[in-house]
Amino acid sequence: GESVGLHLPTLSVQEGDNSIINCAYSNSASDYFIWYKQESGKGPQFIIDIRSNMDKRQGQRVTVLLNKTVKHLSLQIAATQPGDSAVYFCAETGGSYIPTFGRGTSLIVHP
Amino acid sequence: GAVVSQHPSWVICKSGTSVKIECRSLDFQATTMFWYRQFPKQSLMLMATSNEGSKATYEQGVEKDKFLINHASLTLSTLTVTSAHPEDSSFYICSAPRGANEKLFFGSGTQLSVL
């Protein structure tokens, strides 16, 4: 994942719009990727995962896309709701199940 | 429902005192648990890996005498912040892998404020 930064990138969207959150990873050996959602004052919550033998995986209102060529991961949230407001982290693992977390993106959904 | 329980949710203590944080796996056994530290608006930083029945493995730069980890049973790991100082104030989160895929589940976190 990306190194820890001083400030979280922020994505502001209107309720009902689709959101796309991006993440670049650095370890080409990583073979398992996870997206987590973290609400203020709480621990991360698993959203969706994808293995390196796939390039797309869909869940309920969420889709993860993996581009191994450019080491890029994205999370798409359809029909974004105010309850989706949170910080979203991508995480990668390679060989072990201890994830390395990216810097996170703060999603703000305006009603 | 939660599969990893962390307690307390928040604690305020005086400088120089020690604080213990508990992490429990609910309805499953965890031979390994992980402790993270998170500063405001920053990512999670792995502090140490807690191993049941053996010594914890600490990440580089984490003082093992400062952050004591005990994994006394297959469902409980504790992190004790010894002789706490204001710079130890942070959000501490534990996690445990569960299932065949060893998916990580996180506790709700503990906000530590050292006065």
mmCIF file of C-alpha atoms in Angstrom:
data_model
loop_
_atom_site.group_PDB
_atom_site.id
_atom_site.type_symbol
_atom_site.label_atom_id
_atom_site.label_comp_id
_atom_site.label_asym_id
_atom_site.label_seq_id
_atom_site.Cartn_x
_atom_site.Cartn_y
_atom_site.Cartn_z
ATOM 1 C CA GLY A 1 0.000 0.000 0.000
ATOM 2 C CA GLU A 2 0.894 3.605 -0.119
ATOM 3 C CA SER A 3 2.964 5.038 2.641
ATOM 4 C CA VAL A 4 1.159 6.812 5.373
ATOM 5 C CA GLY A 5 0.430 10.413 4.489
ATOM 6 C CA LEU A 6 -0.200 13.438 6.642
ATOM 7 C CA HIS A 7 -3.639 14.201 5.251
ATOM 8 C CA LEU A 8 -6.350 11.932 3.966
ATOM 9 C CA PRO A 9 -7.541 12.513 0.414
ATOM 10 C CA THR A 10 -11.201 13.419 0.397
ATOM 11 C CA LEU A 11 -13.948 12.522 -2.031
ATOM 12 C CA SER A 12 -17.206 14.450 -1.814
ATOM 13 C CA VAL A 13 -20.273 13.155 -3.610
ATOM 14 C CA GLN A 14 -23.987 13.772 -3.672
ATOM 15 C CA GLU A 15 -26.352 11.182 -2.333
ATOM 16 C CA GLY A 16 -27.365 8.837 -5.110
ATOM 17 C CA ASP A 17 -24.227 9.342 -7.175
ATOM 18 C CA ASN A 18 -21.705 6.608 -7.768
ATOM 19 C CA SER A 19 -18.384 6.858 -5.927
ATOM 20 C CA ILE A 20 -15.021 5.615 -7.063
ATOM 21 C CA ILE A 21 -12.186 5.376 -4.597
ATOM 22 C CA ASN A 22 -8.736 4.593 -5.911
ATOM 23 C CA CYS A 23 -5.701 2.983 -4.409
ATOM 24 C CA ALA A 24 -2.208 2.300 -5.703
ATOM 25 C CA TYR A 25 -0.175 -0.504 -4.223
ATOM 26 C CA SER A 26 3.536 -1.021 -4.401
ATOM 27 C CA ASN A 27 4.211 -4.717 -3.853
ATOM 28 C CA SER A 28 3.950 -6.637 -7.116
ATOM 29 C CA ALA A 29 4.000 -9.871 -5.102
ATOM 30 C CA SER A 30 0.749 -9.030 -3.312
ATOM 31 C CA ASP A 31 -1.918 -11.536 -4.186
ATOM 32 C CA TYR A 32 -4.835 -10.610 -1.994
ATOM 33 C CA PHE A 33 -6.498 -7.230 -1.649
ATOM 34 C CA ILE A 34 -9.136 -5.977 0.723
ATOM 35 C CA TRP A 35 -11.194 -2.856 1.099
ATOM 36 C CA TYR A 36 -12.152 -1.717 4.580
ATOM 37 C CA LYS A 37 -14.558 0.956 5.757
ATOM 38 C CA GLN A 38 -13.791 2.813 8.967
ATOM 39 C CA GLU A 39 -16.328 5.044 10.603
ATOM 40 C CA SER A 40 -15.181 7.672 13.059
ATOM 41 C CA GLY A 41 -14.063 6.184 16.361
ATOM 42 C CA LYS A 42 -14.549 2.592 15.222
ATOM 43 C CA GLY A 43 -12.433 -0.244 13.944
ATOM 44 C CA PRO A 44 -12.208 -1.094 10.232
ATOM 45 C CA GLN A 45 -15.021 -3.103 8.753
ATOM 46 C CA PHE A 46 -14.467 -5.540 5.891
ATOM 47 C CA ILE A 47 -16.242 -4.545 2.687
ATOM 48 C CA ILE A 48 -14.964 -6.703 -0.142
ATOM 49 C CA ASP A 49 -11.862 -8.570 -1.189
ATOM 50 C CA ILE A 50 -10.295 -9.801 -4.392
ATOM 51 C CA ARG A 51 -7.504 -12.190 -5.256
ATOM 52 C CA SER A 52 -4.889 -11.486 -7.864
ATOM 53 C CA ASN A 53 -6.300 -14.085 -10.263
ATOM 54 C CA MET A 54 -9.352 -11.876 -10.726
ATOM 55 C CA ASP A 55 -9.754 -8.370 -12.090
ATOM 56 C CA LYS A 56 -13.271 -7.653 -10.904
ATOM 57 C CA ARG A 57 -15.517 -8.701 -8.068
ATOM 58 C CA GLN A 58 -18.966 -7.478 -7.180
ATOM 59 C CA GLY A 59 -20.804 -7.290 -3.917
ATOM 60 C CA GLN A 60 -23.921 -5.554 -2.796
ATOM 61 C CA ARG A 61 -23.622 -2.003 -4.237
ATOM 62 C CA VAL A 62 -19.840 -2.345 -4.291
ATOM 63 C CA THR A 63 -17.417 -3.451 -6.983
ATOM 64 C CA VAL A 64 -13.684 -3.859 -6.693
ATOM 65 C CA LEU A 65 -11.485 -3.619 -9.765
ATOM 66 C CA LEU A 66 -7.903 -4.780 -9.830
ATOM 67 C CA ASN A 67 -5.366 -3.765 -12.453
ATOM 68 C CA LYS A 68 -2.197 -5.679 -11.758
ATOM 69 C CA THR A 69 -0.359 -4.144 -14.690
ATOM 70 C CA VAL A 70 -0.350 -0.716 -13.096
ATOM 71 C CA LYS A 71 -0.807 -1.955 -9.527
ATOM 72 C CA HIS A 72 -4.072 -0.168 -9.066
ATOM 73 C CA LEU A 73 -7.159 -1.033 -7.091
ATOM 74 C CA SER A 74 -10.488 0.742 -7.049
ATOM 75 C CA LEU A 75 -13.694 0.539 -5.072
ATOM 76 C CA GLN A 76 -16.909 1.558 -6.736
ATOM 77 C CA ILE A 77 -19.956 2.288 -4.620
ATOM 78 C CA ALA A 78 -23.241 2.513 -6.462
ATOM 79 C CA ALA A 79 -25.995 4.907 -5.383
ATOM 80 C CA THR A 80 -23.929 6.304 -2.539
ATOM 81 C CA GLN A 81 -25.825 6.926 0.686
ATOM 82 C CA PRO A 82 -25.062 9.180 3.674
ATOM 83 C CA GLY A 83 -24.306 6.046 5.665
ATOM 84 C CA ASP A 84 -21.435 5.361 3.319
ATOM 85 C CA SER A 85 -19.589 8.385 4.687
ATOM 86 C CA ALA A 86 -16.406 7.026 6.236
ATOM 87 C CA VAL A 87 -12.729 6.509 5.593
ATOM 88 C CA TYR A 88 -11.976 3.724 3.146
ATOM 89 C CA PHE A 89 -8.707 1.831 3.233
ATOM 90 C CA CYS A 90 -7.290 -0.573 0.745
ATOM 91 C CA ALA A 91 -5.014 -3.273 2.083
ATOM 92 C CA GLU A 92 -2.747 -5.770 0.403
ATOM 93 C CA THR A 93 -1.143 -9.001 1.478
ATOM 94 C CA GLY A 94 1.477 -11.122 -0.157
ATOM 95 C CA GLY A 95 2.149 -14.504 1.290
ATOM 96 C CA SER A 96 0.758 -13.809 4.728
ATOM 97 C CA TYR A 97 -2.609 -12.642 5.897
ATOM 98 C CA ILE A 98 -1.248 -9.568 7.627
ATOM 99 C CA PRO A 99 -2.487 -6.703 5.483
ATOM 100 C CA THR A 100 -0.529 -3.571 4.760
ATOM 101 C CA PHE A 101 -2.891 -0.632 4.780
ATOM 102 C CA GLY A 102 -2.942 2.210 2.287
ATOM 103 C CA ARG A 103 -3.338 5.813 3.406
ATOM 104 C CA GLY A 104 -7.113 5.874 3.164
ATOM 105 C CA THR A 105 -9.674 8.111 1.488
ATOM 106 C CA SER A 106 -12.335 10.053 3.307
ATOM 107 C CA LEU A 107 -15.711 9.772 1.571
ATOM 108 C CA ILE A 108 -18.221 12.498 2.337
ATOM 109 C CA VAL A 109 -21.751 12.010 1.081
ATOM 110 C CA HIS A 110 -23.922 15.091 0.926
ATOM 111 C CA PRO A 111 -27.675 14.566 1.240
ATOM 112 C CA GLY B 1 -22.591 -8.990 15.066
ATOM 113 C CA ALA B 2 -19.082 -8.335 16.233
ATOM 114 C CA VAL B 3 -16.685 -11.225 16.085
ATOM 115 C CA VAL B 4 -13.852 -9.425 17.859
ATOM 116 C CA SER B 5 -14.532 -7.577 21.069
ATOM 117 C CA GLN B 6 -12.187 -4.878 22.332
ATOM 118 C CA HIS B 7 -12.370 -3.220 25.728
ATOM 119 C CA PRO B 8 -12.351 -0.498 26.874
ATOM 120 C CA SER B 9 -13.592 1.751 24.075
ATOM 121 C CA TRP B 10 -11.866 4.730 25.569
ATOM 122 C CA VAL B 11 -9.639 5.425 28.534
ATOM 123 C CA ILE B 12 -8.157 8.536 30.079
ATOM 124 C CA CYS B 13 -5.188 8.129 32.351
ATOM 125 C CA LYS B 14 -2.506 10.127 34.052
ATOM 126 C CA SER B 15 1.022 10.201 32.755
ATOM 127 C CA GLY B 16 3.114 7.450 34.291
ATOM 128 C CA THR B 17 0.302 4.972 34.804
ATOM 129 C CA SER B 18 -0.257 1.756 32.890
ATOM 130 C CA VAL B 19 -3.290 0.907 30.823
ATOM 131 C CA LYS B 20 -4.463 -2.532 29.738
ATOM 132 C CA ILE B 21 -6.533 -3.102 26.615
ATOM 133 C CA GLU B 22 -8.268 -6.423 26.015
ATOM 134 C CA CYS B 23 -9.063 -8.076 22.713
ATOM 135 C CA ARG B 24 -11.299 -11.117 22.598
ATOM 136 C CA SER B 25 -12.300 -13.345 19.732
ATOM 137 C CA LEU B 26 -15.948 -14.293 20.014
ATOM 138 C CA ASP B 27 -17.042 -17.798 19.074
ATOM 139 C CA PHE B 28 -13.728 -18.671 17.474
ATOM 140 C CA GLN B 29 -10.179 -19.327 18.508
ATOM 141 C CA ALA B 30 -7.348 -17.096 17.431
ATOM 142 C CA THR B 31 -3.784 -18.312 17.848
ATOM 143 C CA THR B 32 -2.673 -15.022 16.379
ATOM 144 C CA MET B 33 -3.964 -11.514 16.917
ATOM 145 C CA PHE B 34 -2.664 -8.204 15.691
ATOM 146 C CA TRP B 35 -2.356 -4.837 17.370
ATOM 147 C CA TYR B 36 -2.494 -1.616 15.392
ATOM 148 C CA ARG B 37 -2.053 2.009 16.261
ATOM 149 C CA GLN B 38 -3.757 4.819 14.423
ATOM 150 C CA PHE B 39 -3.205 8.557 14.694
ATOM 151 C CA PRO B 40 -5.924 10.993 13.606
ATOM 152 C CA LYS B 41 -6.499 11.056 9.871
ATOM 153 C CA GLN B 42 -3.792 8.500 9.280
ATOM 154 C CA SER B 43 -3.638 4.864 8.330
ATOM 155 C CA LEU B 44 -3.326 1.853 10.604
ATOM 156 C CA MET B 45 0.201 0.942 11.589
ATOM 157 C CA LEU B 46 0.902 -2.599 12.688
ATOM 158 C CA MET B 47 2.574 -2.611 16.092
ATOM 159 C CA ALA B 48 2.899 -6.269 16.883
ATOM 160 C CA THR B 49 1.673 -9.782 16.280
ATOM 161 C CA SER B 50 0.386 -11.529 19.362
ATOM 162 C CA ASN B 51 1.027 -15.274 19.435
ATOM 163 C CA GLU B 52 -0.800 -17.598 21.801
ATOM 164 C CA GLY B 53 1.633 -19.399 24.037
ATOM 165 C CA SER B 54 4.723 -17.579 22.835
ATOM 166 C CA LYS B 55 6.280 -14.154 22.665
ATOM 167 C CA ALA B 56 4.779 -11.429 20.573
ATOM 168 C CA THR B 57 6.527 -10.268 17.436
ATOM 169 C CA TYR B 58 7.054 -6.524 17.354
ATOM 170 C CA GLU B 59 7.387 -4.336 14.311
ATOM 171 C CA GLN B 60 10.488 -2.259 13.884
ATOM 172 C CA GLY B 61 10.486 0.817 16.075
ATOM 173 C CA VAL B 62 7.903 -0.480 18.557
ATOM 174 C CA GLU B 63 9.243 -0.773 22.095
ATOM 175 C CA LYS B 64 8.370 -4.178 23.488
ATOM 176 C CA ASP B 65 8.949 -3.041 27.062
ATOM 177 C CA LYS B 66 6.608 -0.148 26.507
ATOM 178 C CA PHE B 67 3.828 -2.098 24.862
ATOM 179 C CA LEU B 68 3.476 -5.401 26.664
ATOM 180 C CA ILE B 69 1.472 -8.047 24.871
ATOM 181 C CA ASN B 70 0.091 -11.177 26.458
ATOM 182 C CA HIS B 71 -1.827 -13.833 24.575
ATOM 183 C CA ALA B 72 -2.881 -15.958 27.485
ATOM 184 C CA SER B 73 -5.573 -17.992 25.787
ATOM 185 C CA LEU B 74 -6.922 -18.793 22.357
ATOM 186 C CA THR B 75 -9.544 -16.081 22.699
ATOM 187 C CA LEU B 76 -7.780 -13.287 24.561
ATOM 188 C CA SER B 77 -4.881 -10.983 23.854
ATOM 189 C CA THR B 78 -4.014 -7.967 25.974
ATOM 190 C CA LEU B 79 -1.941 -4.891 25.236
ATOM 191 C CA THR B 80 -0.576 -3.002 28.218
ATOM 192 C CA VAL B 81 0.793 0.468 27.660
ATOM 193 C CA THR B 82 3.272 0.870 30.484
ATOM 194 C CA SER B 83 4.247 4.190 32.046
ATOM 195 C CA ALA B 84 2.042 6.006 29.598
ATOM 196 C CA HIS B 85 3.016 9.428 28.314
ATOM 197 C CA PRO B 86 0.981 11.957 26.351
ATOM 198 C CA GLU B 87 2.671 10.885 23.125
ATOM 199 C CA ASP B 88 1.161 7.426 23.635
ATOM 200 C CA SER B 89 -2.271 8.936 23.165
ATOM 201 C CA SER B 90 -3.714 7.248 20.116
ATOM 202 C CA PHE B 91 -6.377 4.901 18.802
ATOM 203 C CA TYR B 92 -5.397 1.279 19.343
ATOM 204 C CA ILE B 93 -7.101 -1.476 17.364
ATOM 205 C CA CYS B 94 -6.807 -5.237 17.548
ATOM 206 C CA SER B 95 -7.695 -7.806 14.941
ATOM 207 C CA ALA B 96 -7.857 -11.548 14.545
ATOM 208 C CA PRO B 97 -8.005 -13.800 11.481
ATOM 209 C CA ARG B 98 -10.982 -16.084 11.179
ATOM 210 C CA GLY B 99 -12.070 -18.791 8.802
ATOM 211 C CA ALA B 100 -10.413 -20.769 6.065
ATOM 212 C CA ASN B 101 -9.426 -17.586 4.264
ATOM 213 C CA GLU B 102 -8.156 -16.113 7.532
ATOM 214 C CA LYS B 103 -10.050 -12.947 6.885
ATOM 215 C CA LEU B 104 -9.147 -10.283 9.418
ATOM 216 C CA PHE B 105 -11.817 -9.008 11.751
ATOM 217 C CA PHE B 106 -11.203 -5.898 13.802
ATOM 218 C CA GLY B 107 -12.182 -4.806 17.241
ATOM 219 C CA SER B 108 -13.955 -1.517 17.772
ATOM 220 C CA GLY B 109 -10.781 0.204 18.910
ATOM 221 C CA THR B 110 -9.649 1.916 22.086
ATOM 222 C CA GLN B 111 -9.049 5.650 22.262
ATOM 223 C CA LEU B 112 -6.296 6.283 24.790
ATOM 224 C CA SER B 113 -5.776 9.774 26.127
ATOM 225 C CA VAL B 114 -2.834 10.330 28.452
ATOM 226 C CA LEU B 115 -2.942 13.531 30.455
#
